[in-house]
Amino acid sequence: MEGMNLMANATGRELFHKQNLDLVLQQIFNNKIISRIDISRTLNLNKSTVSALYNELDEKGILKEVGSGESTSAGGRKPVLVKINERYGYTMNFDLGYRHLHVMGNYINGEVFYYQRIELGSRDIHKILEMIDNQIKLASQSNQTKHGLLGIGFSIHGIVQDNQVINSPFIDMDGVDLADHYSNEYHVPVILENEANLSGIYERDFNDGKDKDNIVAISIHKGIGAGIILNKQLYRGFNGEAGEIGRSLMFTENFTDNKNDKVEDFCSEDAIIDQVEAQTKQEHLTREDLVQMNRDGDRVVQRELAHFTYAISRVIYNVAISFAPEELYLNSPLIEAIPALFDDIVANTGKLGMKIPIRLIVHSGYATLLGCCSVVTHRALNMDDYNLEFAIQE
């Protein structure tokens, strides 16, 4: 019995030590540059404890001293300033889109050192795996970090649960388990997450949402989804299906009929393209075509874009009153390319009585990859339960 108590006490001490170590690392990560004395004051830990924890982190190579701060009014030795060593290691992050594979390499502090946008051509998952392996190899050639690759992340346009792709409308996974495949090949953590969820995580950890507890990011691409952050935590819902707002039903003028019109049938990029193609007798139009046709004053495109802003404004309003976020963010390459659409949406939601601020995510192609970077970095540092704030990437 006494032996069991000793083991319990030892385990308790180890957990307490790990918690303090993580708190010190969190302070250094989030403050960018900080001294040990400031860490001691913030965490209310004595200086000798902080110094011991600091030395332990320093031995791992995760810290980098960057000079001295100002001494106190009483004089004495100037405090040593420290930050995260960005060359500790890096993560590789991939967005498996409909037409493109987006690739980003990030140092441990989130800094981007590698980016590629690759035309898929084929959506054969086995050919995509070859592209991913090649990109990991190319990025590693410029590696000058202490520990090299620390983790791999995948942004999935579909439903993800328990690190598995449950449904992906763009790519037939053909039985491929991405997490199992890449963790076995590279011996690092591999994380899969829904792309709309990653947009929410991006805003929470990199951008304006850092000081907000409750935010929603609505992603508008070929489909529509929402990343929901409640009390700083990602809300996935049952089976990872929270935020699948594109599949929710939408009332039309004749709401007594038996048609099950979904939000994405009216408000997605595909819905706009389908309407324009039907009316202009053109085929295989892309987002870029819509942008150019709008610029050229095409009345069909402009009319359908007006229908889109009318409909999506009501979807946004419904999401806002359902979750009551402090701010709501839109991740949409189409809206980013035609800023007047955003102005119309803000005006429309204002007329509906919506008070919650709406923000447009700029560089929308980066958002999901940076969100992915955050998730993988948390896991690589074994800090899933801690808020880490990354520097905004320009």
PDB file of C-alpha atoms in Angstrom, residues 34-290:
ATOM      1  CA  ILE A  34      10.332  37.524 -22.811  1.00  0.00           C
ATOM      2  CA  SER A  35      12.659  37.264 -19.814  1.00  0.00           C
ATOM      3  CA  ARG A  36      12.689  34.676 -17.035  1.00  0.00           C
ATOM      4  CA  ILE A  37      11.744  37.312 -14.475  1.00  0.00           C
ATOM      5  CA  ASP A  38       8.648  38.228 -16.498  1.00  0.00           C
ATOM      6  CA  ILE A  39       7.699  34.547 -16.740  1.00  0.00           C
ATOM      7  CA  SER A  40       8.122  34.221 -12.973  1.00  0.00           C
ATOM      8  CA  ARG A  41       5.851  37.190 -12.323  1.00  0.00           C
ATOM      9  CA  THR A  42       3.174  36.129 -14.805  1.00  0.00           C
ATOM     10  CA  LEU A  43       2.979  32.516 -13.594  1.00  0.00           C
ATOM     11  CA  ASN A  44       3.571  33.357  -9.926  1.00  0.00           C
ATOM     12  CA  LEU A  45       6.407  30.847  -9.768  1.00  0.00           C
ATOM     13  CA  ASN A  46       9.627  31.463  -7.858  1.00  0.00           C
ATOM     14  CA  LYS A  47      12.719  32.363  -9.841  1.00  0.00           C
ATOM     15  CA  SER A  48      14.619  29.157  -9.120  1.00  0.00           C
ATOM     16  CA  THR A  49      11.707  27.024 -10.384  1.00  0.00           C
ATOM     17  CA  VAL A  50      11.450  29.060 -13.579  1.00  0.00           C
ATOM     18  CA  SER A  51      15.229  28.879 -14.103  1.00  0.00           C
ATOM     19  CA  ALA A  52      15.187  25.083 -13.764  1.00  0.00           C
ATOM     20  CA  LEU A  53      12.293  24.770 -16.224  1.00  0.00           C
ATOM     21  CA  TYR A  54      13.957  27.258 -18.576  1.00  0.00           C
ATOM     22  CA  ASN A  55      17.189  25.242 -18.544  1.00  0.00           C
ATOM     23  CA  GLU A  56      15.286  22.060 -19.299  1.00  0.00           C
ATOM     24  CA  LEU A  57      13.669  23.647 -22.357  1.00  0.00           C
ATOM     25  CA  ASP A  58      16.964  25.206 -23.412  1.00  0.00           C
ATOM     26  CA  GLU A  59      18.684  21.814 -23.368  1.00  0.00           C
ATOM     27  CA  LYS A  60      16.106  20.574 -25.880  1.00  0.00           C
ATOM     28  CA  GLY A  61      17.127  23.379 -28.246  1.00  0.00           C
ATOM     29  CA  ILE A  62      13.670  24.948 -28.384  1.00  0.00           C
ATOM     30  CA  LEU A  63      14.784  28.322 -26.973  1.00  0.00           C
ATOM     31  CA  LYS A  64      16.927  31.073 -28.446  1.00  0.00           C
ATOM     32  CA  GLU A  65      18.474  33.903 -26.438  1.00  0.00           C
ATOM     33  CA  VAL A  66      18.182  37.252 -28.221  1.00  0.00           C
ATOM     34  CA  GLY A  67      19.943  39.787 -26.013  1.00  0.00           C
ATOM     35  CA  SER A  68      19.347  41.612 -22.764  1.00  0.00           C
ATOM     36  CA  GLY A  69      16.460  43.645 -21.413  1.00  0.00           C
ATOM     37  CA  GLU A  70      16.528  46.727 -19.233  1.00  0.00           C
ATOM     38  CA  SER A  71      17.725  46.396 -15.653  1.00  0.00           C
ATOM     39  CA  THR A  72      15.425  47.486 -12.850  1.00  0.00           C
ATOM     40  CA  SER A  73      15.598  50.931 -11.227  1.00  0.00           C
ATOM     41  CA  ALA A  74      17.598  49.311  -8.436  1.00  0.00           C
ATOM     42  CA  GLY A  75      20.263  48.322 -10.936  1.00  0.00           C
ATOM     43  CA  GLY A  76      21.692  44.820 -11.097  1.00  0.00           C
ATOM     44  CA  ARG A  77      22.209  42.426 -13.958  1.00  0.00           C
ATOM     45  CA  LYS A  78      20.148  42.910 -17.095  1.00  0.00           C
ATOM     46  CA  PRO A  79      17.648  40.093 -17.723  1.00  0.00           C
ATOM     47  CA  VAL A  80      18.331  37.713 -20.609  1.00  0.00           C
ATOM     48  CA  LEU A  81      15.631  37.859 -23.295  1.00  0.00           C
ATOM     49  CA  VAL A  82      14.521  34.663 -24.979  1.00  0.00           C
ATOM     50  CA  LYS A  83      12.181  33.506 -27.744  1.00  0.00           C
ATOM     51  CA  ILE A  84      11.205  30.278 -29.463  1.00  0.00           C
ATOM     52  CA  ASN A  85      13.975  28.926 -31.675  1.00  0.00           C
ATOM     53  CA  GLU A  86      12.200  28.861 -35.033  1.00  0.00           C
ATOM     54  CA  ARG A  87      14.872  26.474 -36.340  1.00  0.00           C
ATOM     55  CA  TYR A  88      13.937  23.838 -33.770  1.00  0.00           C
ATOM     56  CA  GLY A  89      11.965  21.989 -36.448  1.00  0.00           C
ATOM     57  CA  TYR A  90       9.241  22.350 -39.056  1.00  0.00           C
ATOM     58  CA  THR A  91       5.840  21.027 -40.103  1.00  0.00           C
ATOM     59  CA  MET A  92       4.443  20.214 -43.559  1.00  0.00           C
ATOM     60  CA  ASN A  93       0.824  21.078 -44.289  1.00  0.00           C
ATOM     61  CA  PHE A  94      -1.348  20.138 -47.268  1.00  0.00           C
ATOM     62  CA  ASP A  95      -4.743  21.273 -48.537  1.00  0.00           C
ATOM     63  CA  LEU A  96      -6.349  18.637 -50.750  1.00  0.00           C
ATOM     64  CA  GLY A  97      -8.519  20.865 -52.922  1.00  0.00           C
ATOM     65  CA  TYR A  98     -10.649  20.101 -55.964  1.00  0.00           C
ATOM     66  CA  ARG A  99      -8.210  21.276 -58.630  1.00  0.00           C
ATOM     67  CA  HIS A 100      -5.047  22.010 -56.677  1.00  0.00           C
ATOM     68  CA  LEU A 101      -2.792  20.614 -54.004  1.00  0.00           C
ATOM     69  CA  HIS A 102      -1.667  23.479 -51.765  1.00  0.00           C
ATOM     70  CA  VAL A 103       1.551  22.861 -49.844  1.00  0.00           C
ATOM     71  CA  MET A 104       3.097  24.849 -46.999  1.00  0.00           C
ATOM     72  CA  GLY A 105       6.193  24.307 -44.874  1.00  0.00           C
ATOM     73  CA  ASN A 106       6.270  26.133 -41.516  1.00  0.00           C
ATOM     74  CA  TYR A 107       8.920  26.541 -38.878  1.00  0.00           C
ATOM     75  CA  ILE A 108       7.825  25.745 -35.330  1.00  0.00           C
ATOM     76  CA  ASN A 109       6.812  29.396 -34.745  1.00  0.00           C
ATOM     77  CA  GLY A 110       4.505  29.332 -37.788  1.00  0.00           C
ATOM     78  CA  GLU A 111       6.848  31.203 -40.126  1.00  0.00           C
ATOM     79  CA  VAL A 112       6.336  30.109 -43.737  1.00  0.00           C
ATOM     80  CA  PHE A 113       9.464  28.873 -45.499  1.00  0.00           C
ATOM     81  CA  TYR A 114       7.933  26.856 -48.336  1.00  0.00           C
ATOM     82  CA  TYR A 115       4.771  27.167 -50.451  1.00  0.00           C
ATOM     83  CA  GLN A 116       3.560  25.485 -53.630  1.00  0.00           C
ATOM     84  CA  ARG A 117       0.253  25.414 -55.514  1.00  0.00           C
ATOM     85  CA  ILE A 118       0.166  22.374 -57.758  1.00  0.00           C
ATOM     86  CA  GLU A 119      -2.398  21.550 -60.452  1.00  0.00           C
ATOM     87  CA  LEU A 120      -3.759  18.100 -59.644  1.00  0.00           C
ATOM     88  CA  GLY A 121      -4.775  17.056 -63.139  1.00  0.00           C
ATOM     89  CA  SER A 122      -5.927  13.711 -61.778  1.00  0.00           C
ATOM     90  CA  ARG A 123      -7.763  13.248 -58.506  1.00  0.00           C
ATOM     91  CA  ASP A 124      -6.419   9.717 -58.153  1.00  0.00           C
ATOM     92  CA  ILE A 125      -5.429   9.500 -54.490  1.00  0.00           C
ATOM     93  CA  HIS A 126      -2.376   7.352 -55.249  1.00  0.00           C
ATOM     94  CA  LYS A 127      -0.983   9.958 -57.659  1.00  0.00           C
ATOM     95  CA  ILE A 128      -1.686  12.651 -55.059  1.00  0.00           C
ATOM     96  CA  LEU A 129       0.298  10.642 -52.493  1.00  0.00           C
ATOM     97  CA  GLU A 130       3.254  10.652 -54.899  1.00  0.00           C
ATOM     98  CA  MET A 131       2.971  14.448 -55.212  1.00  0.00           C
ATOM     99  CA  ILE A 132       2.875  14.821 -51.420  1.00  0.00           C
ATOM    100  CA  ASP A 133       5.948  12.621 -50.955  1.00  0.00           C
ATOM    101  CA  ASN A 134       7.792  14.627 -53.584  1.00  0.00           C
ATOM    102  CA  GLN A 135       6.883  17.915 -51.880  1.00  0.00           C
ATOM    103  CA  ILE A 136       8.061  16.654 -48.498  1.00  0.00           C
ATOM    104  CA  LYS A 137      11.344  15.645 -50.128  1.00  0.00           C
ATOM    105  CA  LEU A 138      11.766  19.025 -51.872  1.00  0.00           C
ATOM    106  CA  ALA A 139      11.034  20.983 -48.682  1.00  0.00           C
ATOM    107  CA  SER A 140      13.499  18.855 -46.703  1.00  0.00           C
ATOM    108  CA  GLN A 141      16.315  19.857 -49.054  1.00  0.00           C
ATOM    109  CA  SER A 142      16.321  23.357 -47.572  1.00  0.00           C
ATOM    110  CA  ASN A 143      16.015  22.046 -44.009  1.00  0.00           C
ATOM    111  CA  GLN A 144      18.435  23.658 -41.572  1.00  0.00           C
ATOM    112  CA  THR A 145      16.541  22.886 -38.366  1.00  0.00           C
ATOM    113  CA  LYS A 146      17.685  20.968 -35.304  1.00  0.00           C
ATOM    114  CA  HIS A 147      15.069  18.212 -35.393  1.00  0.00           C
ATOM    115  CA  GLY A 148      13.767  18.373 -38.962  1.00  0.00           C
ATOM    116  CA  LEU A 149      10.196  17.325 -39.726  1.00  0.00           C
ATOM    117  CA  LEU A 150       8.023  17.409 -36.595  1.00  0.00           C
ATOM    118  CA  GLY A 151       4.570  16.684 -38.010  1.00  0.00           C
ATOM    119  CA  ILE A 152       2.298  16.592 -41.072  1.00  0.00           C
ATOM    120  CA  GLY A 153      -1.178  18.074 -41.433  1.00  0.00           C
ATOM    121  CA  PHE A 154      -3.957  17.657 -43.986  1.00  0.00           C
ATOM    122  CA  SER A 155      -6.803  20.080 -44.685  1.00  0.00           C
ATOM    123  CA  ILE A 156      -9.748  17.988 -45.892  1.00  0.00           C
ATOM    124  CA  HIS A 157     -12.722  19.318 -47.852  1.00  0.00           C
ATOM    125  CA  GLY A 158     -15.122  16.916 -46.198  1.00  0.00           C
ATOM    126  CA  ILE A 159     -16.019  15.353 -42.869  1.00  0.00           C
ATOM    127  CA  VAL A 160     -13.209  14.202 -40.567  1.00  0.00           C
ATOM    128  CA  GLN A 161     -13.696  12.200 -37.390  1.00  0.00           C
ATOM    129  CA  ASP A 162     -11.044  10.553 -35.199  1.00  0.00           C
ATOM    130  CA  ASN A 163      -8.338  11.535 -37.687  1.00  0.00           C
ATOM    131  CA  GLN A 164     -10.123   9.668 -40.496  1.00  0.00           C
ATOM    132  CA  VAL A 165     -11.779  10.996 -43.659  1.00  0.00           C
ATOM    133  CA  ILE A 166     -15.437  10.050 -43.275  1.00  0.00           C
ATOM    134  CA  ASN A 167     -16.608  11.779 -46.435  1.00  0.00           C
ATOM    135  CA  SER A 168     -14.761  13.700 -49.146  1.00  0.00           C
ATOM    136  CA  PRO A 169     -16.801  14.768 -52.193  1.00  0.00           C
ATOM    137  CA  PHE A 170     -13.735  15.642 -54.302  1.00  0.00           C
ATOM    138  CA  ILE A 171     -11.378  12.715 -53.810  1.00  0.00           C
ATOM    139  CA  ASP A 172     -12.044   8.993 -53.575  1.00  0.00           C
ATOM    140  CA  MET A 173      -9.729   7.889 -50.763  1.00  0.00           C
ATOM    141  CA  ASP A 174      -9.786   4.286 -52.099  1.00  0.00           C
ATOM    142  CA  GLY A 175      -9.218   2.904 -48.620  1.00  0.00           C
ATOM    143  CA  VAL A 176      -6.106   5.019 -47.995  1.00  0.00           C
ATOM    144  CA  ASP A 177      -5.616   5.964 -44.337  1.00  0.00           C
ATOM    145  CA  LEU A 178      -3.582   9.179 -44.570  1.00  0.00           C
ATOM    146  CA  ALA A 179      -2.732   9.301 -40.863  1.00  0.00           C
ATOM    147  CA  ASP A 180      -1.542   5.712 -40.757  1.00  0.00           C
ATOM    148  CA  HIS A 181       0.319   5.942 -44.079  1.00  0.00           C
ATOM    149  CA  TYR A 182       2.334   9.070 -43.265  1.00  0.00           C
ATOM    150  CA  SER A 183       2.953   8.401 -39.584  1.00  0.00           C
ATOM    151  CA  ASN A 184       4.461   5.034 -40.543  1.00  0.00           C
ATOM    152  CA  GLU A 185       6.497   6.546 -43.365  1.00  0.00           C
ATOM    153  CA  TYR A 186       7.885   9.595 -41.540  1.00  0.00           C
ATOM    154  CA  HIS A 187       7.455   8.650 -37.846  1.00  0.00           C
ATOM    155  CA  VAL A 188       5.870  11.973 -36.899  1.00  0.00           C
ATOM    156  CA  PRO A 189       2.353  12.971 -35.755  1.00  0.00           C
ATOM    157  CA  VAL A 190      -0.127  13.276 -38.635  1.00  0.00           C
ATOM    158  CA  ILE A 191      -3.305  15.319 -38.193  1.00  0.00           C
ATOM    159  CA  LEU A 192      -6.374  15.479 -40.462  1.00  0.00           C
ATOM    160  CA  GLU A 193      -8.950  18.248 -40.039  1.00  0.00           C
ATOM    161  CA  ASN A 194     -11.861  19.750 -41.952  1.00  0.00           C
ATOM    162  CA  GLU A 195     -10.855  22.866 -43.918  1.00  0.00           C
ATOM    163  CA  ALA A 196     -13.616  25.093 -42.484  1.00  0.00           C
ATOM    164  CA  ASN A 197     -12.572  24.097 -38.958  1.00  0.00           C
ATOM    165  CA  LEU A 198      -9.008  25.053 -39.851  1.00  0.00           C
ATOM    166  CA  SER A 199     -10.196  28.497 -40.977  1.00  0.00           C
ATOM    167  CA  GLY A 200     -11.628  28.992 -37.491  1.00  0.00           C
ATOM    168  CA  ILE A 201      -8.417  27.755 -35.882  1.00  0.00           C
ATOM    169  CA  TYR A 202      -6.415  30.126 -38.097  1.00  0.00           C
ATOM    170  CA  GLU A 203      -8.410  33.107 -36.865  1.00  0.00           C
ATOM    171  CA  ARG A 204      -8.141  31.934 -33.257  1.00  0.00           C
ATOM    172  CA  ASP A 205      -4.378  31.358 -33.273  1.00  0.00           C
ATOM    173  CA  PHE A 206      -2.925  33.620 -35.968  1.00  0.00           C
ATOM    174  CA  ASN A 207      -5.249  36.516 -36.540  1.00  0.00           C
ATOM    175  CA  ASP A 208      -7.983  38.811 -35.197  1.00  0.00           C
ATOM    176  CA  GLY A 209      -9.692  36.068 -33.203  1.00  0.00           C
ATOM    177  CA  LYS A 210      -6.824  35.761 -30.706  1.00  0.00           C
ATOM    178  CA  ASP A 211      -8.600  37.909 -28.133  1.00  0.00           C
ATOM    179  CA  LYS A 212     -12.022  36.338 -28.751  1.00  0.00           C
ATOM    180  CA  ASP A 213     -13.449  33.272 -27.022  1.00  0.00           C
ATOM    181  CA  ASN A 214     -16.263  32.572 -29.476  1.00  0.00           C
ATOM    182  CA  ILE A 215     -15.926  32.969 -33.234  1.00  0.00           C
ATOM    183  CA  VAL A 216     -17.264  31.349 -36.390  1.00  0.00           C
ATOM    184  CA  ALA A 217     -15.492  31.117 -39.747  1.00  0.00           C
ATOM    185  CA  ILE A 218     -17.693  30.377 -42.768  1.00  0.00           C
ATOM    186  CA  SER A 219     -15.841  28.813 -45.685  1.00  0.00           C
ATOM    187  CA  ILE A 220     -17.386  29.319 -49.139  1.00  0.00           C
ATOM    188  CA  HIS A 221     -15.802  27.305 -51.942  1.00  0.00           C
ATOM    189  CA  LYS A 222     -17.348  24.523 -54.004  1.00  0.00           C
ATOM    190  CA  GLY A 223     -19.354  23.788 -50.865  1.00  0.00           C
ATOM    191  CA  ILE A 224     -20.046  25.682 -47.650  1.00  0.00           C
ATOM    192  CA  GLY A 225     -18.944  24.874 -44.113  1.00  0.00           C
ATOM    193  CA  ALA A 226     -18.398  26.600 -40.796  1.00  0.00           C
ATOM    194  CA  GLY A 227     -15.570  26.316 -38.292  1.00  0.00           C
ATOM    195  CA  ILE A 228     -17.013  26.923 -34.835  1.00  0.00           C
ATOM    196  CA  ILE A 229     -14.799  28.030 -31.941  1.00  0.00           C
ATOM    197  CA  LEU A 230     -16.602  27.996 -28.572  1.00  0.00           C
ATOM    198  CA  ASN A 231     -14.728  29.084 -25.448  1.00  0.00           C
ATOM    199  CA  LYS A 232     -11.476  28.945 -27.448  1.00  0.00           C
ATOM    200  CA  GLN A 233     -12.089  25.275 -28.351  1.00  0.00           C
ATOM    201  CA  LEU A 234     -13.019  23.825 -31.730  1.00  0.00           C
ATOM    202  CA  TYR A 235     -16.542  22.403 -31.666  1.00  0.00           C
ATOM    203  CA  ARG A 236     -16.812  19.333 -33.922  1.00  0.00           C
ATOM    204  CA  GLY A 237     -20.166  17.968 -32.843  1.00  0.00           C
ATOM    205  CA  PHE A 238     -21.259  14.343 -33.160  1.00  0.00           C
ATOM    206  CA  ASN A 239     -19.223  12.420 -35.752  1.00  0.00           C
ATOM    207  CA  GLY A 240     -17.381  15.632 -36.667  1.00  0.00           C
ATOM    208  CA  GLU A 241     -20.403  16.961 -38.560  1.00  0.00           C
ATOM    209  CA  ALA A 242     -20.839  20.315 -36.800  1.00  0.00           C
ATOM    210  CA  GLY A 243     -20.673  23.238 -39.209  1.00  0.00           C
ATOM    211  CA  GLU A 244     -21.949  21.363 -42.274  1.00  0.00           C
ATOM    212  CA  ILE A 245     -24.225  24.308 -43.038  1.00  0.00           C
ATOM    213  CA  GLY A 246     -24.101  23.713 -46.800  1.00  0.00           C
ATOM    214  CA  ARG A 247     -26.253  20.635 -46.278  1.00  0.00           C
ATOM    215  CA  SER A 248     -28.902  22.465 -44.241  1.00  0.00           C
ATOM    216  CA  LEU A 249     -32.240  23.028 -45.953  1.00  0.00           C
ATOM    217  CA  MET A 250     -33.267  26.377 -47.348  1.00  0.00           C
ATOM    218  CA  PHE A 251     -36.788  27.725 -47.678  1.00  0.00           C
ATOM    219  CA  THR A 252     -37.787  28.889 -51.144  1.00  0.00           C
ATOM    220  CA  GLU A 253     -40.854  30.852 -52.160  1.00  0.00           C
ATOM    221  CA  ASN A 254     -42.951  27.678 -52.216  1.00  0.00           C
ATOM    222  CA  PHE A 255     -41.920  26.070 -48.948  1.00  0.00           C
ATOM    223  CA  THR A 256     -44.798  23.581 -49.008  1.00  0.00           C
ATOM    224  CA  ASP A 257     -43.373  21.559 -51.908  1.00  0.00           C
ATOM    225  CA  ASN A 258     -41.341  18.394 -51.482  1.00  0.00           C
ATOM    226  CA  LYS A 259     -38.074  19.753 -52.847  1.00  0.00           C
ATOM    227  CA  ASN A 260     -35.159  19.584 -50.416  1.00  0.00           C
ATOM    228  CA  ASP A 261     -33.156  22.584 -51.558  1.00  0.00           C
ATOM    229  CA  LYS A 262     -29.901  22.874 -49.662  1.00  0.00           C
ATOM    230  CA  VAL A 263     -27.947  25.997 -48.832  1.00  0.00           C
ATOM    231  CA  GLU A 264     -25.075  24.934 -51.094  1.00  0.00           C
ATOM    232  CA  ASP A 265     -27.558  24.695 -53.996  1.00  0.00           C
ATOM    233  CA  PHE A 266     -27.859  28.492 -53.792  1.00  0.00           C
ATOM    234  CA  CYS A 267     -24.755  29.845 -52.103  1.00  0.00           C
ATOM    235  CA  SER A 268     -21.701  27.854 -53.192  1.00  0.00           C
ATOM    236  CA  GLU A 269     -19.352  28.714 -56.041  1.00  0.00           C
ATOM    237  CA  ASP A 270     -20.645  25.653 -57.886  1.00  0.00           C
ATOM    238  CA  ALA A 271     -24.222  26.928 -57.585  1.00  0.00           C
ATOM    239  CA  ILE A 272     -23.267  30.273 -59.152  1.00  0.00           C
ATOM    240  CA  ILE A 273     -21.311  28.576 -61.930  1.00  0.00           C
ATOM    241  CA  ASP A 274     -24.189  26.169 -62.672  1.00  0.00           C
ATOM    242  CA  GLN A 275     -26.621  29.061 -63.052  1.00  0.00           C
ATOM    243  CA  VAL A 276     -24.270  31.075 -65.276  1.00  0.00           C
ATOM    244  CA  GLU A 277     -23.495  28.071 -67.480  1.00  0.00           C
ATOM    245  CA  ALA A 278     -27.192  27.276 -67.886  1.00  0.00           C
ATOM    246  CA  GLN A 279     -27.998  30.825 -68.963  1.00  0.00           C
ATOM    247  CA  THR A 280     -24.956  31.496 -71.160  1.00  0.00           C
ATOM    248  CA  LYS A 281     -24.685  27.983 -72.682  1.00  0.00           C
ATOM    249  CA  GLN A 282     -21.012  27.881 -71.692  1.00  0.00           C
ATOM    250  CA  GLU A 283     -19.268  24.917 -70.091  1.00  0.00           C
ATOM    251  CA  HIS A 284     -16.436  24.290 -67.640  1.00  0.00           C
ATOM    252  CA  LEU A 285     -16.441  27.792 -66.182  1.00  0.00           C
ATOM    253  CA  THR A 286     -14.176  28.464 -63.215  1.00  0.00           C
ATOM    254  CA  ARG A 287     -14.049  30.999 -60.410  1.00  0.00           C
ATOM    255  CA  GLU A 288     -11.503  32.972 -62.400  1.00  0.00           C
ATOM    256  CA  ASP A 289     -13.950  33.090 -65.334  1.00  0.00           C
ATOM    257  CA  LEU A 290     -16.672  34.504 -63.074  1.00  0.00           C
TER     258      LEU A 290
END
